[in-house]
XYZ file of N, CA, C and O in Angstrom:
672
model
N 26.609 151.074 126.848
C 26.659 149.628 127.035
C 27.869 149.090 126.268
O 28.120 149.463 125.122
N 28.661 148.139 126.985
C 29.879 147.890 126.673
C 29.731 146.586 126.027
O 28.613 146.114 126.230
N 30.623 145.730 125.197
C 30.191 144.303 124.614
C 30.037 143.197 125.621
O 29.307 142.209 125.540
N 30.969 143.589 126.712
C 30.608 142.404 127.504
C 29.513 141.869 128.209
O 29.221 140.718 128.537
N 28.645 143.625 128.461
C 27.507 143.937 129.092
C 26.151 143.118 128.093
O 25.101 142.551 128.398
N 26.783 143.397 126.928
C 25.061 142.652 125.945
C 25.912 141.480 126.030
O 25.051 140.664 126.361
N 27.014 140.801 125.966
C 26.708 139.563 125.813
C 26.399 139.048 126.875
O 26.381 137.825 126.735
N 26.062 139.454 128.197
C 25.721 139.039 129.610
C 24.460 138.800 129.133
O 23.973 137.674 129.035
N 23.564 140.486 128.637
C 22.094 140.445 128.043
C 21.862 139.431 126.769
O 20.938 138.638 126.945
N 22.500 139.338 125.612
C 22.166 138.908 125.087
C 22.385 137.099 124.895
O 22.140 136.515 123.840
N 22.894 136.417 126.160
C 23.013 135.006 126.120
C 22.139 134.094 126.305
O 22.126 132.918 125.939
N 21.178 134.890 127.080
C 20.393 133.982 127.597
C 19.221 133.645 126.403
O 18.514 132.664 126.631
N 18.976 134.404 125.143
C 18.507 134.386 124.338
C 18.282 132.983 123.537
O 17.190 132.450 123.338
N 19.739 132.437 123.063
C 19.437 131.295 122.486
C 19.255 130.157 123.911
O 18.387 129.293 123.787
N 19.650 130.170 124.544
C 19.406 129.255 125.662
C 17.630 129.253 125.585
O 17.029 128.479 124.840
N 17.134 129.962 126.223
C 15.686 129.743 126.284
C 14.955 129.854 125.087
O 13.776 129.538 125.241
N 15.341 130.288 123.639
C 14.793 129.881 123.045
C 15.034 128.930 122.357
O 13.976 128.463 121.935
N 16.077 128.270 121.942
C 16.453 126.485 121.335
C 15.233 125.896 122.380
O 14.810 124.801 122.010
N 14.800 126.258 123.221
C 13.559 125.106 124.305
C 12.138 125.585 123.894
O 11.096 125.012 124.215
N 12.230 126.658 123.177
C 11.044 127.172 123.282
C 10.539 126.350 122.354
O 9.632 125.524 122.248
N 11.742 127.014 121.454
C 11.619 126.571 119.644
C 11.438 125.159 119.665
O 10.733 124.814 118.716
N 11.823 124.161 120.421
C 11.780 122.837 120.658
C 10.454 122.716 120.827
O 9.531 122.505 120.040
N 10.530 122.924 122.268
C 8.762 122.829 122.510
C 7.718 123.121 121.606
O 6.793 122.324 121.454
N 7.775 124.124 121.029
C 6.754 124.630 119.676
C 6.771 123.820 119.157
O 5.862 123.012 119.347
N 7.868 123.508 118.123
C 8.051 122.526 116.902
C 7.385 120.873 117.217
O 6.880 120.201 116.318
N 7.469 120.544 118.231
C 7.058 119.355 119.185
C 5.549 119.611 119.418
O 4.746 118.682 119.325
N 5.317 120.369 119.599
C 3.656 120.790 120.172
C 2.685 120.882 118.807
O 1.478 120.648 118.746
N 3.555 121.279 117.772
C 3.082 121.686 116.228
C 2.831 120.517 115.655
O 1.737 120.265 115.150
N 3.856 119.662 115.681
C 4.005 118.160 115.139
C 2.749 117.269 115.788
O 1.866 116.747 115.107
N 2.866 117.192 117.463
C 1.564 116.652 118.111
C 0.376 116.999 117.483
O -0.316 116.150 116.922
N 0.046 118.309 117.535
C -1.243 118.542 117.487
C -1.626 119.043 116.134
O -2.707 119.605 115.964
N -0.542 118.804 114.909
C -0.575 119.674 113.335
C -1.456 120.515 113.288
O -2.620 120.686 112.925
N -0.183 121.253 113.982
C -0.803 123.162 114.014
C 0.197 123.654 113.301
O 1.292 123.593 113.859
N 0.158 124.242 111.973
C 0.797 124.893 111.045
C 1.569 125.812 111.875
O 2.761 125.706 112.162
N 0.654 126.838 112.272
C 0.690 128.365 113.023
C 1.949 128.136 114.069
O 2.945 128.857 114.125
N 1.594 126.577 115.162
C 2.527 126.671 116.015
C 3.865 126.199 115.830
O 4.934 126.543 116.333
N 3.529 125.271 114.933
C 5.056 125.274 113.575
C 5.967 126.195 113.164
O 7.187 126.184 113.334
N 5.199 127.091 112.544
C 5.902 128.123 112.087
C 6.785 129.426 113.284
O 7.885 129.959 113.134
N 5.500 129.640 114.718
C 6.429 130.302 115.816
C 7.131 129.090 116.138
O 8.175 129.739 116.202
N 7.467 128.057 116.370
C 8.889 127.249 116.438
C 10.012 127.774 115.782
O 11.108 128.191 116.156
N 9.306 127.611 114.442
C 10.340 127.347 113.188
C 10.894 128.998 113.464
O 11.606 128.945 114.467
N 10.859 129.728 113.199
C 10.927 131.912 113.578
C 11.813 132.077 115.370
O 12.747 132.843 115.608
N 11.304 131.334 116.145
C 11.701 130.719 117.205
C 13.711 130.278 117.255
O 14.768 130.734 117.692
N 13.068 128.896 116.330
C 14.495 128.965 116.646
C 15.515 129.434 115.572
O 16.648 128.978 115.717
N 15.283 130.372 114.386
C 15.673 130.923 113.688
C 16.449 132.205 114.424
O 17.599 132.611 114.258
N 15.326 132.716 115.347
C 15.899 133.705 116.524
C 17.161 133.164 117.013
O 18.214 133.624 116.573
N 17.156 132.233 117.878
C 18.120 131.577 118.864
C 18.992 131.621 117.780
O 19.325 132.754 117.431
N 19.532 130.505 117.041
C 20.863 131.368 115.690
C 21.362 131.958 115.672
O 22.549 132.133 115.950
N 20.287 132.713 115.183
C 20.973 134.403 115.086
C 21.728 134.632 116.632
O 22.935 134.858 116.547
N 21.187 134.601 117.954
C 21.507 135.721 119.034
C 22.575 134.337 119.376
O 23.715 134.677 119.692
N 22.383 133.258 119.351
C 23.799 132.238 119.546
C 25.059 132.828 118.841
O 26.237 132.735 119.188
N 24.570 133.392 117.879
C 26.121 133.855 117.053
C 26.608 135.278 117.484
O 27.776 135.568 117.744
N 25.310 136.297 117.526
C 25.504 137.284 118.566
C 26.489 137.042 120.031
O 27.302 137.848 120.485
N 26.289 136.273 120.349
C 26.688 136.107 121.891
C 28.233 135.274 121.828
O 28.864 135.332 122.883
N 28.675 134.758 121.055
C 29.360 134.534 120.044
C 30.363 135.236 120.121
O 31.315 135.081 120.886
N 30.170 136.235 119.149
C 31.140 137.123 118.960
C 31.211 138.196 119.715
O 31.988 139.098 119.402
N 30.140 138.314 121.227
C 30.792 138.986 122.390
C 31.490 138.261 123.106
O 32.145 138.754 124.024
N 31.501 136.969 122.848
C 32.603 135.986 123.931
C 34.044 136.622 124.206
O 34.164 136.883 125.403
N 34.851 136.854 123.664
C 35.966 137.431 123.519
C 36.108 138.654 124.366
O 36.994 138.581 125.217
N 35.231 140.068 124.295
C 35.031 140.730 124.836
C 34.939 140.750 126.596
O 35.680 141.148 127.495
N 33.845 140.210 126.535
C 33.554 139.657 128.130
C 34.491 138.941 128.779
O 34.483 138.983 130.009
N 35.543 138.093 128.046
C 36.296 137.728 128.377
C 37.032 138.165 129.069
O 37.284 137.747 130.199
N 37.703 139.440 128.318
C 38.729 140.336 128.689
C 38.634 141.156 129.931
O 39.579 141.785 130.408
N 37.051 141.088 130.572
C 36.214 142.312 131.387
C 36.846 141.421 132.592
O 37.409 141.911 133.571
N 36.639 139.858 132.329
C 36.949 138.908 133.778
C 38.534 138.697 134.444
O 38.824 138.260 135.558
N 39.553 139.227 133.210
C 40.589 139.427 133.737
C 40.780 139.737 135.381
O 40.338 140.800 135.820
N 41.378 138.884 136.183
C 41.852 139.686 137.412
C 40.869 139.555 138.930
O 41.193 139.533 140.117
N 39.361 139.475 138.120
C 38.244 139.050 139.173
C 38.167 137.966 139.952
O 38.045 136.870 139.405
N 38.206 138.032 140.907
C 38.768 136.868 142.354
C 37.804 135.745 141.606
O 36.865 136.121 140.904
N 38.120 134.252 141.817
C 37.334 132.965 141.608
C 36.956 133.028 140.164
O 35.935 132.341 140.125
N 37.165 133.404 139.109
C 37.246 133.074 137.673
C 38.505 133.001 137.326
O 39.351 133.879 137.153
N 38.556 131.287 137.198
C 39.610 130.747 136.332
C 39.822 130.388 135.302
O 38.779 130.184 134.681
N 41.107 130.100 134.506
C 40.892 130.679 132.814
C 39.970 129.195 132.785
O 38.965 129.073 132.085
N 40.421 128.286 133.529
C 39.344 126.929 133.161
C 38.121 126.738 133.236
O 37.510 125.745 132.841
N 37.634 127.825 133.823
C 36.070 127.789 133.934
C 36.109 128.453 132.232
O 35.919 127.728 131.256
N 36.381 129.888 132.136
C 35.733 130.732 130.518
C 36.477 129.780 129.705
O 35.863 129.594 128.655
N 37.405 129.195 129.760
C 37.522 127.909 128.454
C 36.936 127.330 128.297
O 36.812 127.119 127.090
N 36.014 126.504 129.203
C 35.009 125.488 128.888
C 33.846 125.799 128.571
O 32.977 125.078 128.081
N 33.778 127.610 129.027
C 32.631 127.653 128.980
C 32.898 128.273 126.885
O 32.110 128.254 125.939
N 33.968 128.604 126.968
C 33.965 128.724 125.013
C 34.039 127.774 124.689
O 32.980 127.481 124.133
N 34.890 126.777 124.675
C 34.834 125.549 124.461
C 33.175 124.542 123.983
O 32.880 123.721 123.114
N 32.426 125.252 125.190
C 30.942 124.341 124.908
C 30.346 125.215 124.013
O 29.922 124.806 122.933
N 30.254 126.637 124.424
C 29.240 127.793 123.515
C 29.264 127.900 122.161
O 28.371 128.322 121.426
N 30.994 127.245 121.709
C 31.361 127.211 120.413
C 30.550 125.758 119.782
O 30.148 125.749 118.618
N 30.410 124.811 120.506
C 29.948 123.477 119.733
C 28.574 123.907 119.787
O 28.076 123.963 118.663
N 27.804 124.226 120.717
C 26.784 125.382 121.097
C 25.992 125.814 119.656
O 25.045 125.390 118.995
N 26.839 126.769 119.596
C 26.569 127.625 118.108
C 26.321 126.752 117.000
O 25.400 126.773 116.184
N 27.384 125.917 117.120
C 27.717 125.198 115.550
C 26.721 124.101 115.694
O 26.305 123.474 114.719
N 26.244 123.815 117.235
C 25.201 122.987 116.152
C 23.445 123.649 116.284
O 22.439 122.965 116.094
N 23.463 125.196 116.671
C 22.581 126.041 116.751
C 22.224 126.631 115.706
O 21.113 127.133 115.537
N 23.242 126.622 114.820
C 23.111 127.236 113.395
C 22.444 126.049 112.445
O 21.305 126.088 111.979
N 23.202 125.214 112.303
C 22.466 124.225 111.232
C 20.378 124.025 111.700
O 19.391 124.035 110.964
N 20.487 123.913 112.802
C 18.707 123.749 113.262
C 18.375 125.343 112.776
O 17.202 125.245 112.415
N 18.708 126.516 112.607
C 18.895 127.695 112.475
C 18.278 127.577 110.935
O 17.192 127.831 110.415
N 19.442 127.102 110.528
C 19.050 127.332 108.579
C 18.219 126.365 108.294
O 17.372 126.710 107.470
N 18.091 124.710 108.856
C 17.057 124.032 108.459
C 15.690 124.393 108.901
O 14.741 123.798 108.389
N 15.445 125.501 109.991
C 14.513 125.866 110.273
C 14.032 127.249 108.925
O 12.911 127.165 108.424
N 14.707 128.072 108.612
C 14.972 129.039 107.659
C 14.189 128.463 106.393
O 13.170 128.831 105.809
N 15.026 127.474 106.222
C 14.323 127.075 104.781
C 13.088 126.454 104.988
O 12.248 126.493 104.090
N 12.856 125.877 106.065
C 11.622 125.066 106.284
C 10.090 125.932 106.273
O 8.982 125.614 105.840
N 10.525 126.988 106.862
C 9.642 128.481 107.206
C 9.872 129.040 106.138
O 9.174 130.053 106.178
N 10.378 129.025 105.259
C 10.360 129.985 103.762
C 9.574 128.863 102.664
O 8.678 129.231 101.904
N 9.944 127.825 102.714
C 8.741 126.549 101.557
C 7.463 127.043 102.388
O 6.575 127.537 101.693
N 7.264 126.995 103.576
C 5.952 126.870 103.966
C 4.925 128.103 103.868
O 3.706 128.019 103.719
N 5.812 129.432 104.003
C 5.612 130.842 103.464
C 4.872 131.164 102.249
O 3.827 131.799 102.106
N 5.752 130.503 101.276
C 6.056 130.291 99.949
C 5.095 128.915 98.860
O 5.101 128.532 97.690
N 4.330 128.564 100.235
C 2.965 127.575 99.973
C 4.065 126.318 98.961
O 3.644 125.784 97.934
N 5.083 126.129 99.382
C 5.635 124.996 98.664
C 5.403 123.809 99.316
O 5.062 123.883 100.496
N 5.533 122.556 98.717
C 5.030 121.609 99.243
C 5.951 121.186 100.007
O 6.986 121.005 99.366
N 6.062 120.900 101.300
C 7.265 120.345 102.347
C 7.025 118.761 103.089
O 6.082 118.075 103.483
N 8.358 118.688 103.004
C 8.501 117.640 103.739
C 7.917 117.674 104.842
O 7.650 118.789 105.291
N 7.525 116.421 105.646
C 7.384 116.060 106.705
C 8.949 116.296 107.247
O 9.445 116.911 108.191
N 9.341 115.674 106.409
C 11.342 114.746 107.050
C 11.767 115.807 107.550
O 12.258 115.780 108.679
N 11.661 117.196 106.700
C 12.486 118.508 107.183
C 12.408 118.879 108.556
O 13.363 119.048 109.314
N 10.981 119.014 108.865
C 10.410 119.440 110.204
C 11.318 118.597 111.403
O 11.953 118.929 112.404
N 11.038 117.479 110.790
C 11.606 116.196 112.201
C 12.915 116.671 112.041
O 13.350 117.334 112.983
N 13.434 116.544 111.359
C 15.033 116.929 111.330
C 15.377 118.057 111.709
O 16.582 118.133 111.948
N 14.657 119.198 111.900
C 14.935 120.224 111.994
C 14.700 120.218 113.709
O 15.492 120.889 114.372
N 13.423 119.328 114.542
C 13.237 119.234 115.966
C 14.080 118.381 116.260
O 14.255 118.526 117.470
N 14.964 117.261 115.761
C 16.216 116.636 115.939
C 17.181 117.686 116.263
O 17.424 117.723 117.469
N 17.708 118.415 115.672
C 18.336 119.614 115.678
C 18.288 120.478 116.967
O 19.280 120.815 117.615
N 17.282 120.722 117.188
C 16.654 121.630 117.878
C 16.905 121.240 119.150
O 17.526 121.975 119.917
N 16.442 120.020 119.517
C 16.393 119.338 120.681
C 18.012 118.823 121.369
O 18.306 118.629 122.548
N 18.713 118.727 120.350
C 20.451 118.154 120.371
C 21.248 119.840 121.254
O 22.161 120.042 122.054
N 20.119 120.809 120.412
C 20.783 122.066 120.663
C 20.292 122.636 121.639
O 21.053 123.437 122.182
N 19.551 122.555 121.964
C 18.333 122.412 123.366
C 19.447 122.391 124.599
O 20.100 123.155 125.309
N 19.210 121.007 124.360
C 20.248 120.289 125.805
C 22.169 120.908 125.920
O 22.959 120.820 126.860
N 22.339 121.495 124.543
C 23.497 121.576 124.542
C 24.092 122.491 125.339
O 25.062 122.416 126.093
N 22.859 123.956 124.856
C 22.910 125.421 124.993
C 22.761 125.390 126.560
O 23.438 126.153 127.249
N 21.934 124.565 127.076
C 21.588 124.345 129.000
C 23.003 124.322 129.310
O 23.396 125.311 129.930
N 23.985 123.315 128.991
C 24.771 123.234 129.154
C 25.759 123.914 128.851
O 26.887 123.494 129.107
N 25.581 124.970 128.312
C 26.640 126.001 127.833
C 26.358 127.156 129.008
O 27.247 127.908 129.409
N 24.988 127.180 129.495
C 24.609 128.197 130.308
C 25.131 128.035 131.474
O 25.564 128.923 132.208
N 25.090 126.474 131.742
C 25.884 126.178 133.165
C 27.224 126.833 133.196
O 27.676 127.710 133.933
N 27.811 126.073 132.050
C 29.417 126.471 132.515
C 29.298 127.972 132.759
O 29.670 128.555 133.778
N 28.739 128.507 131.707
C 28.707 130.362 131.641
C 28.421 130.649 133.165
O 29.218 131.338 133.801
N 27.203 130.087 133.801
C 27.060 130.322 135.150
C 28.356 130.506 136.043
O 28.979 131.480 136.463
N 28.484 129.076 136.146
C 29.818 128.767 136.896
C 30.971 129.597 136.930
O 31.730 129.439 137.887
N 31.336 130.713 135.807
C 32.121 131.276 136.064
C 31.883 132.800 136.776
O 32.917 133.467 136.821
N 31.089 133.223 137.144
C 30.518 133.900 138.115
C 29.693 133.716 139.226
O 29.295 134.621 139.960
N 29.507 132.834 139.306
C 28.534 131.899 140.646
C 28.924 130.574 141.108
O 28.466 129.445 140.935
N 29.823 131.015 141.693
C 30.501 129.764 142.702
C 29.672 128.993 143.722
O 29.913 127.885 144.201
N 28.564 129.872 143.973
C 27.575 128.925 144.611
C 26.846 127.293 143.680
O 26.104 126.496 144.254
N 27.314 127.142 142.163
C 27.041 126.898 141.781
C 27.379 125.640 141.370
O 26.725 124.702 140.913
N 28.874 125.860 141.700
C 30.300 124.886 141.426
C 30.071 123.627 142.398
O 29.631 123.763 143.540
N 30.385 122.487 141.875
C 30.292 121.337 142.435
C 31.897 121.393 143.535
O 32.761 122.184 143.157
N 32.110 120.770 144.486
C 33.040 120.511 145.414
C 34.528 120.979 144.590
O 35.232 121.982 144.708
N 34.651 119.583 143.590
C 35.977 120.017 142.758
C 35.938 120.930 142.117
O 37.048 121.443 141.978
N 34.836 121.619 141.426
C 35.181 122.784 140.889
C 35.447 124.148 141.855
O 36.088 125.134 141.491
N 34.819 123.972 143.139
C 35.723 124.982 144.207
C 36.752 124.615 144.545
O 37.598 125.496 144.396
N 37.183 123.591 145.001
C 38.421 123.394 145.203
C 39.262 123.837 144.355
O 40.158 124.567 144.780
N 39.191 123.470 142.734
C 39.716 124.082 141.667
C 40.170 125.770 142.513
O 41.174 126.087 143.151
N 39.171 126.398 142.218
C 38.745 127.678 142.309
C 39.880 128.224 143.267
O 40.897 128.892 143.085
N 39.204 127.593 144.478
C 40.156 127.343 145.182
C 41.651 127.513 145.690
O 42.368 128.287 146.324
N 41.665 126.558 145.155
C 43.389 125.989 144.700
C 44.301 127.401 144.207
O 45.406 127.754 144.620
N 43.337 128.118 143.083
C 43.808 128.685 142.393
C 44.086 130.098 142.937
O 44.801 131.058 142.650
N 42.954 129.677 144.084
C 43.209 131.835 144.532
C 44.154 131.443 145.652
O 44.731 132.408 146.154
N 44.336 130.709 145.968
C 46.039 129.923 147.014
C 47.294 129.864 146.187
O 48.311 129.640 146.843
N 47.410 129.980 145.192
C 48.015 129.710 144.363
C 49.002 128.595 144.411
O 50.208 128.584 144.163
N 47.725 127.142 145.004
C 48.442 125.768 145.028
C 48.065 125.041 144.186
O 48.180 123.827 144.352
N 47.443 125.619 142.906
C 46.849 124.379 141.872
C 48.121 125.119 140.388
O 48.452 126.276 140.129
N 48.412 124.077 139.890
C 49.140 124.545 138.573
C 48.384 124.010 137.080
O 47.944 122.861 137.033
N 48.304 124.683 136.203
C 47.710 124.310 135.086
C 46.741 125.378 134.528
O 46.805 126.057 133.503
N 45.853 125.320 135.487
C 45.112 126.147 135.184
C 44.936 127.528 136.264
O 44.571 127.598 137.437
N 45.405 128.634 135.203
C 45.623 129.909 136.012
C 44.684 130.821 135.906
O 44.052 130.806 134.850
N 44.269 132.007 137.089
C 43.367 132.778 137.198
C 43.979 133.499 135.927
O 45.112 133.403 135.457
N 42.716 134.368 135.443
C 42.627 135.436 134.141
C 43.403 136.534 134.580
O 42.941 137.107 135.567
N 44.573 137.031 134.063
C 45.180 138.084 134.670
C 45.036 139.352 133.289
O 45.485 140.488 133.445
């Protein structure tokens, strides 16, 4: 297995779980269920971690799309472009979840505030990571692409669009 291959496998990881972890943390808060708190909180501690994983196969995979008909460098830019804000704000819900799940471990007395802040987090990163998955989509599933973004596409395998050039 090559890097580009796990970061194919390993992306979808924080994507569905920043929602899971959302949902938990949300469901925990509703109904003050410690238990379902804590799989939130472990939850999206996961997503973090495999956001940064996937991360640092970006680069890799990159290199694999060189040359492949209908991936343009403007699609995998945006799609680093988002995965990177992605991460960065996947990590902070990451560590405020970390510490939140280690006081509570650790029978320390916790905030309420942490939790909310931490499903603030969660939820910002939620919607973000969807959106990181799209673009990621988009650059292999043109069925996927709105009008201008084929045309883009397009354009580009005609070689009548300038700016943005296929991955060579």
């Amino acid at each position: 297995m090559d890097w580009a291959y796990f970061h194919i496998v390993i992306n979808h990881f924080p994507i569905v779980g920043a929602i899971i972890g959302s949902l938990l943390l949300l469901a925990g808060l509703v109904f003050r269920n410690q238990g379902v708190n804590l799989s939130g909180l472990g939850t999206i501690v996961f997503s973090a971690l495999t956001a940064f994983l996937a991360y640092l196969t970006g680069d890799p995979a990159k290199d694999v799309l060189k040359g492949l008909p209908e991936v343009t460098e403007n699609l995998v830019n945006r799609h680093e472009d988002i995965a990177t804000i992605g991460m960065y704000l996947l990590i902070p819900a990451g560590l405020m979840a970390a510490m939140f799940f280690y006081s509570v471990l650790k029978k320390e007395r916790s905030s309420h505030f942490l939790i909310i802040i931490t499903l603030v987090l969660s939820l910002i990163s939620s919607a973000t990571m969807v959106y990181v998955g799209r673009t990621g989509g988009l650059i292999r599933h043109s069925e996927f692409r709105s009008d201008t973004e084929k045309q883009t596409s397009n354009g580009h395998q005609n070689g009548k669009s300038e700016g943005d050039e296929l991955i060579h």
